[in-house]
Coordinates of N, CA, C and O in Angstrom, one line a residue:
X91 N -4.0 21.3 -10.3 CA -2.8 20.7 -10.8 C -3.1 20.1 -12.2 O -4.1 19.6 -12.5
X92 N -1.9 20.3 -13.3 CA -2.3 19.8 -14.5 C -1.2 18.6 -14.5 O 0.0 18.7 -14.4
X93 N -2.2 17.3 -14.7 CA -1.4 16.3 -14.9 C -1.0 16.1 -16.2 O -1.6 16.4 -17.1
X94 N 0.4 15.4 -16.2 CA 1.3 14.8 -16.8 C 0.5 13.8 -18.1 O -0.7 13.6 -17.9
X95 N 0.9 13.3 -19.0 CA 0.0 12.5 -19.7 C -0.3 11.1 -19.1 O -1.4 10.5 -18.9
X96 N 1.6 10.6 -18.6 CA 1.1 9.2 -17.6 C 0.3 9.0 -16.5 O 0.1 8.0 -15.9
X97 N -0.1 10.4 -16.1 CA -0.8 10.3 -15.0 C -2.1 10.2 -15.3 O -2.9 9.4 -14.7
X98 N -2.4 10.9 -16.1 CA -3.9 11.0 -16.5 C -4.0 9.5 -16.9 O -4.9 8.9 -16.4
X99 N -3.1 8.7 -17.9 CA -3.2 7.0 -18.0 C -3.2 6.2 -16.8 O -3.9 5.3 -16.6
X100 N -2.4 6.9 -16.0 CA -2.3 6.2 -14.5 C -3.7 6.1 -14.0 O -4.4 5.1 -13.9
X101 N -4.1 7.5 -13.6 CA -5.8 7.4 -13.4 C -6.6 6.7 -13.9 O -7.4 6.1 -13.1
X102 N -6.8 6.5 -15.1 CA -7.5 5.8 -15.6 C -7.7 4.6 -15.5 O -8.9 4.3 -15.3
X103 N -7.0 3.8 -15.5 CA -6.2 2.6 -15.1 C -6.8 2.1 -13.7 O -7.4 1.0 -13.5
X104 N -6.2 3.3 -12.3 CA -6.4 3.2 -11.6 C -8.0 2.8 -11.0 O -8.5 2.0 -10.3
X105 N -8.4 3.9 -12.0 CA -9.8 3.8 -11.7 C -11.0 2.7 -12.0 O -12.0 2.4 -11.5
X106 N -10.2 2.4 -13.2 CA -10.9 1.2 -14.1 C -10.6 0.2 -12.6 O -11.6 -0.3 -12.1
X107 N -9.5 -0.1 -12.2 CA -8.7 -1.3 -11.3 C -10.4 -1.1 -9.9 O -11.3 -1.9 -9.7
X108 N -10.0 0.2 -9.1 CA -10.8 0.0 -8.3 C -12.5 -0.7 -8.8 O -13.2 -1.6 -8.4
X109 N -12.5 0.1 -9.6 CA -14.1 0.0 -9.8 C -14.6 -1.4 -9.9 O -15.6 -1.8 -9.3
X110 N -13.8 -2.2 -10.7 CA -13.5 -3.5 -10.9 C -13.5 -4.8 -9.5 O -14.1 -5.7 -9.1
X111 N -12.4 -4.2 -9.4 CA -11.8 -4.7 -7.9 C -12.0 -4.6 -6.9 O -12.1 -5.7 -6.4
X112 N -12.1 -3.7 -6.2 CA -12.2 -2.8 -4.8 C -13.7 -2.6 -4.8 O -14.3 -3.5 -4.2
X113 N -14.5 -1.6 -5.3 CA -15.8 -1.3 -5.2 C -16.8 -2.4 -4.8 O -17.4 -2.4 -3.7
X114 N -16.9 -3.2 -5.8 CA -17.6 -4.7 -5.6 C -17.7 -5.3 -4.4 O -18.8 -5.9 -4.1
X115 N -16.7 -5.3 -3.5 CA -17.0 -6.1 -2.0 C -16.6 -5.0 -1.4 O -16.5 -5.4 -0.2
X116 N -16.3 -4.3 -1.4 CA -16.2 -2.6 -0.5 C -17.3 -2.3 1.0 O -16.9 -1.8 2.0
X117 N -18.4 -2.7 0.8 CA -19.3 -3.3 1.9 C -19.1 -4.0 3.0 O -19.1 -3.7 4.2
X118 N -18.8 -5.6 2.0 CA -18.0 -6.5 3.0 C -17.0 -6.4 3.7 O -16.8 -7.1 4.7
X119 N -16.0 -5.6 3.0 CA -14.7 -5.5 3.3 C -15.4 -4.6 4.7 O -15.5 -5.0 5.8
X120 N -15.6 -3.8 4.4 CA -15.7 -2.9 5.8 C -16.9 -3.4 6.8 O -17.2 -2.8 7.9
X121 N -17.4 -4.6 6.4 CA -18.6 -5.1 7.8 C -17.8 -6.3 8.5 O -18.4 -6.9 9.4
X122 N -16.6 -6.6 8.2 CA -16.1 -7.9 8.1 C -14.8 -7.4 8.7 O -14.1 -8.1 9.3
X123 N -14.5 -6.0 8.5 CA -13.2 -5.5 9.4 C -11.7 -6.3 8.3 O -10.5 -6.1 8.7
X124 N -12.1 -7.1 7.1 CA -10.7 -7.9 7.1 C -10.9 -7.6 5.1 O -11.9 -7.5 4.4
X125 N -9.4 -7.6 4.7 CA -9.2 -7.3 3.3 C -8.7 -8.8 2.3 O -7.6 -9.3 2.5
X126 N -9.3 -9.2 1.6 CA -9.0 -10.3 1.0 C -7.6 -10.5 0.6 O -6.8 -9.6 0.2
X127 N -7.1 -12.1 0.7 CA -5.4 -12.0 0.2 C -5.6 -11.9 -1.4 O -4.7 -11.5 -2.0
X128 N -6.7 -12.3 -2.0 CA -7.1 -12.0 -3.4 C -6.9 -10.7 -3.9 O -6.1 -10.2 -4.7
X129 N -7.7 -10.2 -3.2 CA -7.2 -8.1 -3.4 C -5.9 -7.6 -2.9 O -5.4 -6.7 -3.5
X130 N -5.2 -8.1 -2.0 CA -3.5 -7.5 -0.9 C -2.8 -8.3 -2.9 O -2.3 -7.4 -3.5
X131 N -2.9 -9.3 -3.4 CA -2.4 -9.7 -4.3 C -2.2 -9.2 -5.5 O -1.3 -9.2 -6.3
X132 N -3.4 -8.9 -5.5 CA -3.8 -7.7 -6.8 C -3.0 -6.8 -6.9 O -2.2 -6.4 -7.8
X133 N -3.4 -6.4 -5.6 CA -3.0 -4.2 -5.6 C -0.9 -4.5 -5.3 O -0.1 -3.7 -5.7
X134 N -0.6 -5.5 -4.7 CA 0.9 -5.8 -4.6 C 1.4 -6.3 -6.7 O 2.5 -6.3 -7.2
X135 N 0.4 -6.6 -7.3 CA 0.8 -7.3 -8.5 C 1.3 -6.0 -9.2 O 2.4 -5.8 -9.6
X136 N 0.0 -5.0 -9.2 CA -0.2 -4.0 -10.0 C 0.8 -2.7 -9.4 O 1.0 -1.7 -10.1
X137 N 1.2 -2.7 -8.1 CA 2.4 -2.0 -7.4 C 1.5 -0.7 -6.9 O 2.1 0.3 -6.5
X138 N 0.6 -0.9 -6.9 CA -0.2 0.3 -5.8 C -0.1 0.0 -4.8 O -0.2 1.1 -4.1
X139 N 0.3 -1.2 -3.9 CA 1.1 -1.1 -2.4 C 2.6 -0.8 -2.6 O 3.3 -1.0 -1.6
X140 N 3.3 -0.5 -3.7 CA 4.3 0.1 -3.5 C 4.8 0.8 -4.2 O 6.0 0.7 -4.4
X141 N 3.8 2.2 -5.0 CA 4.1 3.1 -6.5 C 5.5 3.7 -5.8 O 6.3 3.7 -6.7
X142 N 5.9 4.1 -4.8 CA 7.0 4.8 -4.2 C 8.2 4.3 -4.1 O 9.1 5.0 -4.5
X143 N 8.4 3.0 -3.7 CA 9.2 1.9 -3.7 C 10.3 2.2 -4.9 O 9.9 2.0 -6.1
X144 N 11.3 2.5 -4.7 CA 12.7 1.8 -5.8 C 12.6 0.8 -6.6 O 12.6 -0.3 -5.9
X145 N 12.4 0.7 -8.0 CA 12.4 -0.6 -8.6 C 13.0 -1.5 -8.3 O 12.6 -2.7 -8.3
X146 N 14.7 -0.7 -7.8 CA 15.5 -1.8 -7.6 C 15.0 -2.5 -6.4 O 15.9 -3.3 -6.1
X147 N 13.6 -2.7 -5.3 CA 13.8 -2.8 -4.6 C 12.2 -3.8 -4.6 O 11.6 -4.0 -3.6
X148 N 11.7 -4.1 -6.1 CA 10.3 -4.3 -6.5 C 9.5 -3.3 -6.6 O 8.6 -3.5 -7.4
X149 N 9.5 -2.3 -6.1 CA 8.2 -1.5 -6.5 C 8.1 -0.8 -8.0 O 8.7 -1.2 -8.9
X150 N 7.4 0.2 -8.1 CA 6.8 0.9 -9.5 C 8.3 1.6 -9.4 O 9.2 1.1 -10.1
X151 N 8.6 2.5 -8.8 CA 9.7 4.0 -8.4 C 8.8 4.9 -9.0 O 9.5 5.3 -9.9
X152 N 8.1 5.4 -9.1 CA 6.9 6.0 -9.3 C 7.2 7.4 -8.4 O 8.1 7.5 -7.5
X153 N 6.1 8.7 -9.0 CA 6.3 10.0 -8.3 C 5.3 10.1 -7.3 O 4.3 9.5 -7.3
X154 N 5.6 11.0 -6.2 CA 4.6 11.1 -5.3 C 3.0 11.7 -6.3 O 1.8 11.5 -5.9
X155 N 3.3 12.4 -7.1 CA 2.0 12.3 -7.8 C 1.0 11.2 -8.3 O -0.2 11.1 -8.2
X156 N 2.2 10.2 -9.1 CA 1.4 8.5 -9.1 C 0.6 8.2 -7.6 O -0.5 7.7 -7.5
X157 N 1.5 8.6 -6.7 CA 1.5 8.2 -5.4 C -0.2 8.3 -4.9 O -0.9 7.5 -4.4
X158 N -0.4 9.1 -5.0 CA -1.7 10.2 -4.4 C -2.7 9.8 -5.9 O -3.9 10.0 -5.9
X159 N -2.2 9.5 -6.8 CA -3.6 9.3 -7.5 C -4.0 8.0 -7.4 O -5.1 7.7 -7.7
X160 N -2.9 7.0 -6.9 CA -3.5 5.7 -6.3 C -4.4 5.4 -5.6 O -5.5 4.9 -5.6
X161 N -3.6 6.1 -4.7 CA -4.7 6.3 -3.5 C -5.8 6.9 -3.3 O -6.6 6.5 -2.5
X162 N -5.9 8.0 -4.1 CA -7.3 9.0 -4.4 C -8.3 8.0 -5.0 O -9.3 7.9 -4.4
X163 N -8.0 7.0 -6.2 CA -8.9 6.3 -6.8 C -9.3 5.1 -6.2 O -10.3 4.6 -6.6
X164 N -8.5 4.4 -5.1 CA -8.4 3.2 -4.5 C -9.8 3.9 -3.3 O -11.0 3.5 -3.3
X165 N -9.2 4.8 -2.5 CA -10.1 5.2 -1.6 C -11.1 5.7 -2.1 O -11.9 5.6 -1.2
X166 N -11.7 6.2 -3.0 CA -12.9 6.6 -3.6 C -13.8 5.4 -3.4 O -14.7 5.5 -2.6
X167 N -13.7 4.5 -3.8 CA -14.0 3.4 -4.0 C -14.2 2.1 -2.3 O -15.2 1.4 -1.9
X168 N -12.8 2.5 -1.6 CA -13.8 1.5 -0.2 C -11.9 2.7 0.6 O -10.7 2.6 0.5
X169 N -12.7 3.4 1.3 CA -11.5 3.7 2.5 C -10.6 2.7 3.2 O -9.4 2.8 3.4
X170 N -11.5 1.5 3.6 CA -10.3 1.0 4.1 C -9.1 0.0 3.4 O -8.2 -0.5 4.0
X171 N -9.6 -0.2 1.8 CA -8.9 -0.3 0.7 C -7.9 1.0 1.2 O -7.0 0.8 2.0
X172 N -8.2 1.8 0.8 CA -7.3 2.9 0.9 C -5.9 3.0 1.8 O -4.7 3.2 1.6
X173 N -6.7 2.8 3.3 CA -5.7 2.7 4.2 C -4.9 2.0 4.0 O -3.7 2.3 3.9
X174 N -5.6 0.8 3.8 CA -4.1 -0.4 3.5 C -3.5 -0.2 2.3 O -2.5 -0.8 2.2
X175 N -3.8 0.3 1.7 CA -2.6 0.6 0.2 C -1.9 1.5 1.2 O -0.9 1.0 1.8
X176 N -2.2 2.7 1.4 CA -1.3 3.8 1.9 C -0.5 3.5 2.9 O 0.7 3.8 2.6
X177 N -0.6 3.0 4.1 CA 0.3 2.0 4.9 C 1.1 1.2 4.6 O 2.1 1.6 4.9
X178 N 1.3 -0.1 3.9 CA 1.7 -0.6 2.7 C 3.1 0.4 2.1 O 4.3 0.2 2.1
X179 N 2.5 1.3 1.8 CA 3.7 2.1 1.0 C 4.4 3.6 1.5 O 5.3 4.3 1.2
X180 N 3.2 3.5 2.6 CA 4.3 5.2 3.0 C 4.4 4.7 4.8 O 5.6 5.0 5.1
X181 N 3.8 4.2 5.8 CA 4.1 3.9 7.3 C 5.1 2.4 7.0 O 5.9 2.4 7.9
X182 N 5.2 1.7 6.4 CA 5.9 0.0 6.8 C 7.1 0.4 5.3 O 8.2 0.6 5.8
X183 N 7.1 0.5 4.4 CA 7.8 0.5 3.2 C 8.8 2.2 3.3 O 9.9 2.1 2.8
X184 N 8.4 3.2 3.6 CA 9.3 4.5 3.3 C 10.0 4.1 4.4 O 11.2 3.7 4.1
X185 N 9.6 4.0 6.0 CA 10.7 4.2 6.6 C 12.1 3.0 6.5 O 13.2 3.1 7.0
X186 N 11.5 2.0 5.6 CA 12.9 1.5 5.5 C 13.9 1.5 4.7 O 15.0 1.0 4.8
X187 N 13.2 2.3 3.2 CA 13.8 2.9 2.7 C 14.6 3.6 2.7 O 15.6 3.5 2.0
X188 N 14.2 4.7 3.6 CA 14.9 6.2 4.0 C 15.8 6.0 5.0 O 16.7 6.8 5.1
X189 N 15.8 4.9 6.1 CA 16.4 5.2 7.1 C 17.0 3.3 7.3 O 18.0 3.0 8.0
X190 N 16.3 2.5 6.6 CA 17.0 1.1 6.8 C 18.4 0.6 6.5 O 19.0 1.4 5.8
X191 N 18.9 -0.4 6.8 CA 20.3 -0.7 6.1 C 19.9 -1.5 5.0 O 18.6 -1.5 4.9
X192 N 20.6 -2.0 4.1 CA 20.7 -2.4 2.5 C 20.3 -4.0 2.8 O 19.7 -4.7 2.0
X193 N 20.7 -4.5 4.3 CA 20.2 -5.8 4.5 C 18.6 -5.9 4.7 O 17.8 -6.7 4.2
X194 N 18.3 -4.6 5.7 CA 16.9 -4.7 5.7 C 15.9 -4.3 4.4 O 14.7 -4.5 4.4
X195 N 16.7 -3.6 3.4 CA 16.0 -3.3 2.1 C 15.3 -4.5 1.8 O 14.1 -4.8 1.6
X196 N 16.6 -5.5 1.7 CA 16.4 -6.6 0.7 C 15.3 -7.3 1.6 O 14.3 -7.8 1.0
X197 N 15.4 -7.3 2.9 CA 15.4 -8.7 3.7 C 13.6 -8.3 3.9 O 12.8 -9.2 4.1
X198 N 13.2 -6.7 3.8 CA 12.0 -6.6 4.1 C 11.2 -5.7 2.7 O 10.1 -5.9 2.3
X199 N 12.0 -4.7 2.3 CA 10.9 -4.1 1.2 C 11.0 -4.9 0.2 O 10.0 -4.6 -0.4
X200 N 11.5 -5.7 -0.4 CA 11.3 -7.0 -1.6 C 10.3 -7.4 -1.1 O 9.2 -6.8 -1.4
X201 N 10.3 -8.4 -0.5 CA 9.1 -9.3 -0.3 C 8.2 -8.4 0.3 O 7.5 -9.2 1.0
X202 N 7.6 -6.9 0.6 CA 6.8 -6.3 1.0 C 6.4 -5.5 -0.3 O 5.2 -5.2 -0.5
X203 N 7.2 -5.3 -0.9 CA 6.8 -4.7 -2.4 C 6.1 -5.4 -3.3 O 5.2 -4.9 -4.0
X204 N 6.5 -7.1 -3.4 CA 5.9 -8.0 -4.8 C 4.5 -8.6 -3.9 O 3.9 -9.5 -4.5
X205 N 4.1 -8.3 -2.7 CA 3.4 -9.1 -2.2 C 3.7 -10.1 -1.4 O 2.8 -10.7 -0.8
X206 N 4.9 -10.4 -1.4 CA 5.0 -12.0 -0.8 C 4.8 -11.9 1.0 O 4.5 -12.8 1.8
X207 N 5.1 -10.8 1.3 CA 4.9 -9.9 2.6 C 3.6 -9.4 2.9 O 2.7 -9.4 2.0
X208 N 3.3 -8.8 4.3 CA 2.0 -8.0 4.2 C 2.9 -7.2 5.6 O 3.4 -7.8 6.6
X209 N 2.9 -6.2 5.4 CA 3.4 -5.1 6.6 C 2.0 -4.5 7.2 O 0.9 -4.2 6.8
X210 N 2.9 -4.4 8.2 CA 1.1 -3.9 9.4 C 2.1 -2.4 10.0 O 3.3 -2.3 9.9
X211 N 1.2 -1.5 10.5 CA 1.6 0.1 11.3 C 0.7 -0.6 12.7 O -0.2 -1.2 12.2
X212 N 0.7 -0.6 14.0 CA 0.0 -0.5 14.6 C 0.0 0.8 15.1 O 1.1 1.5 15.0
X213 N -1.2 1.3 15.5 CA -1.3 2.7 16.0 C -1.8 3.1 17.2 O -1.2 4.0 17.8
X214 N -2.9 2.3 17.9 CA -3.7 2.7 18.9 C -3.5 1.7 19.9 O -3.2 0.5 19.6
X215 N -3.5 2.1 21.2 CA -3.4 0.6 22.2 C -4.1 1.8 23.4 O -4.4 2.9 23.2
X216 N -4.1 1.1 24.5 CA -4.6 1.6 25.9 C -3.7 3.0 26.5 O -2.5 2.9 26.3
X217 N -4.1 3.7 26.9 CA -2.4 4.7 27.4 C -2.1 5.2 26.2 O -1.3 6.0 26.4
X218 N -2.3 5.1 25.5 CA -1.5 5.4 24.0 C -2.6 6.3 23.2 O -2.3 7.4 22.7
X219 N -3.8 5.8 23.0 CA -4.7 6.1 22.4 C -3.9 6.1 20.5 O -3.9 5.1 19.8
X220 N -3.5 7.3 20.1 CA -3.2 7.2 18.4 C -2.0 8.1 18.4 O -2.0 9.1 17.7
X221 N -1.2 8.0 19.0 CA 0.3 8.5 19.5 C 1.5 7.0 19.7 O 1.8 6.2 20.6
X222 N 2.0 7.3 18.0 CA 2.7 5.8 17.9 C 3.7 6.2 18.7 O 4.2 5.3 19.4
X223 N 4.1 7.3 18.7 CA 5.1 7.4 19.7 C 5.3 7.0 21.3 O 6.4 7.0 22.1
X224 N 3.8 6.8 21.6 CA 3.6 6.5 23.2 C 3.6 5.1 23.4 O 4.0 4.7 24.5
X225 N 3.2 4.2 22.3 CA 2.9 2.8 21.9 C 4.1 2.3 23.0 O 5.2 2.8 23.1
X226 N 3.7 1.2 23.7 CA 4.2 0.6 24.7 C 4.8 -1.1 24.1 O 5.9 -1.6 24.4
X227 N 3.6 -1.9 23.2 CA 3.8 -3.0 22.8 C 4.7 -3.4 22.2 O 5.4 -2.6 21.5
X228 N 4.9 -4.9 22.3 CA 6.0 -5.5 21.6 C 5.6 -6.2 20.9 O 4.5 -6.6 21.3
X229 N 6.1 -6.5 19.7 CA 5.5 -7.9 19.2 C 6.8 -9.0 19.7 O 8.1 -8.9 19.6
X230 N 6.1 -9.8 20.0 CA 7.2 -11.6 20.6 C 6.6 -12.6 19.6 O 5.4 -12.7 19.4
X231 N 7.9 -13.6 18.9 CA 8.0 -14.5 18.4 C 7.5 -15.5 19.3 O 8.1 -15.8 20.3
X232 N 6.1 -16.1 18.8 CA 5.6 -17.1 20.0 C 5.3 -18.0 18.9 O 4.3 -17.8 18.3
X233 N 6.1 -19.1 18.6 CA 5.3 -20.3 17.3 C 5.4 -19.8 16.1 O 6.1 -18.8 15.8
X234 N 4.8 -20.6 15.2 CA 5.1 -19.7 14.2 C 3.9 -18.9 13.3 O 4.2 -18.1 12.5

């Protein structure tokens, strides 16, 4: 594929961001199972948890090509950086775009786009194995 000029800038960028950012504790991140709110802050500042996202709605509005070169340079650098950007913006953020009402836009991809949010996909449970569709669980309001 021959990229675009903002892409090739995008890349760059991207790459400089991970290397910087992500690479450096990329170890810990994955011996530790947990992603810093320093980094979830970052990558929501700079809109790599939401290049896909509608402006009007916080994110970049960016092309699925932005899309994939985020993530190509984010994951190069620590996979499960990766995952969580990509989850972030295509499992918790697209389907409420494509399929939510205008209250749930506001009410959840804003504050999931600027950061002020952290959206989770659960995937695997007992019976279920990695078939979200089989997924049995609920999440319940217990406290706060």
């Amino acid at each position: 594929m021959i990229f675009k000029k903002e892409h090739l800038l995008l890349q760059k960028a991207v790459r400089k961001f991970a290397e910087e950012e992500v690479l450096p504790y990329a170890a810990e991140r994955e011996k530790e199972g947990a992603i810093s709110r320093d980094l979830m802050e970052k990558l929501a500042r700079y809109k790599y948890t939401s290049p896909i996202v509608p402006k009007e709605y916080g994110g970049a509005g960016a092309d699925y090509t932005s899309y994939v070169i985020i993530m190509e340079e984010i994951s190069k650098k620590c996979a499960s950086t990766g995952t969580f950007t990509t989850a972030a913006a295509s499992l918790v953020s697209s389907p409420l775009i494509n399929f939510g009402t205008e209250d749930q836009k506001q009410k959840y991809v804003k504050p999931l786009a600027t950061g002020e949010k952290l959206g989770a996909f659960a995937l695997t449970e007992p019976g279920a194995g990695t078939d979200a569709q089989g997924a049995q669980t609920k999440a319940v309001l217990d406290g706060d």
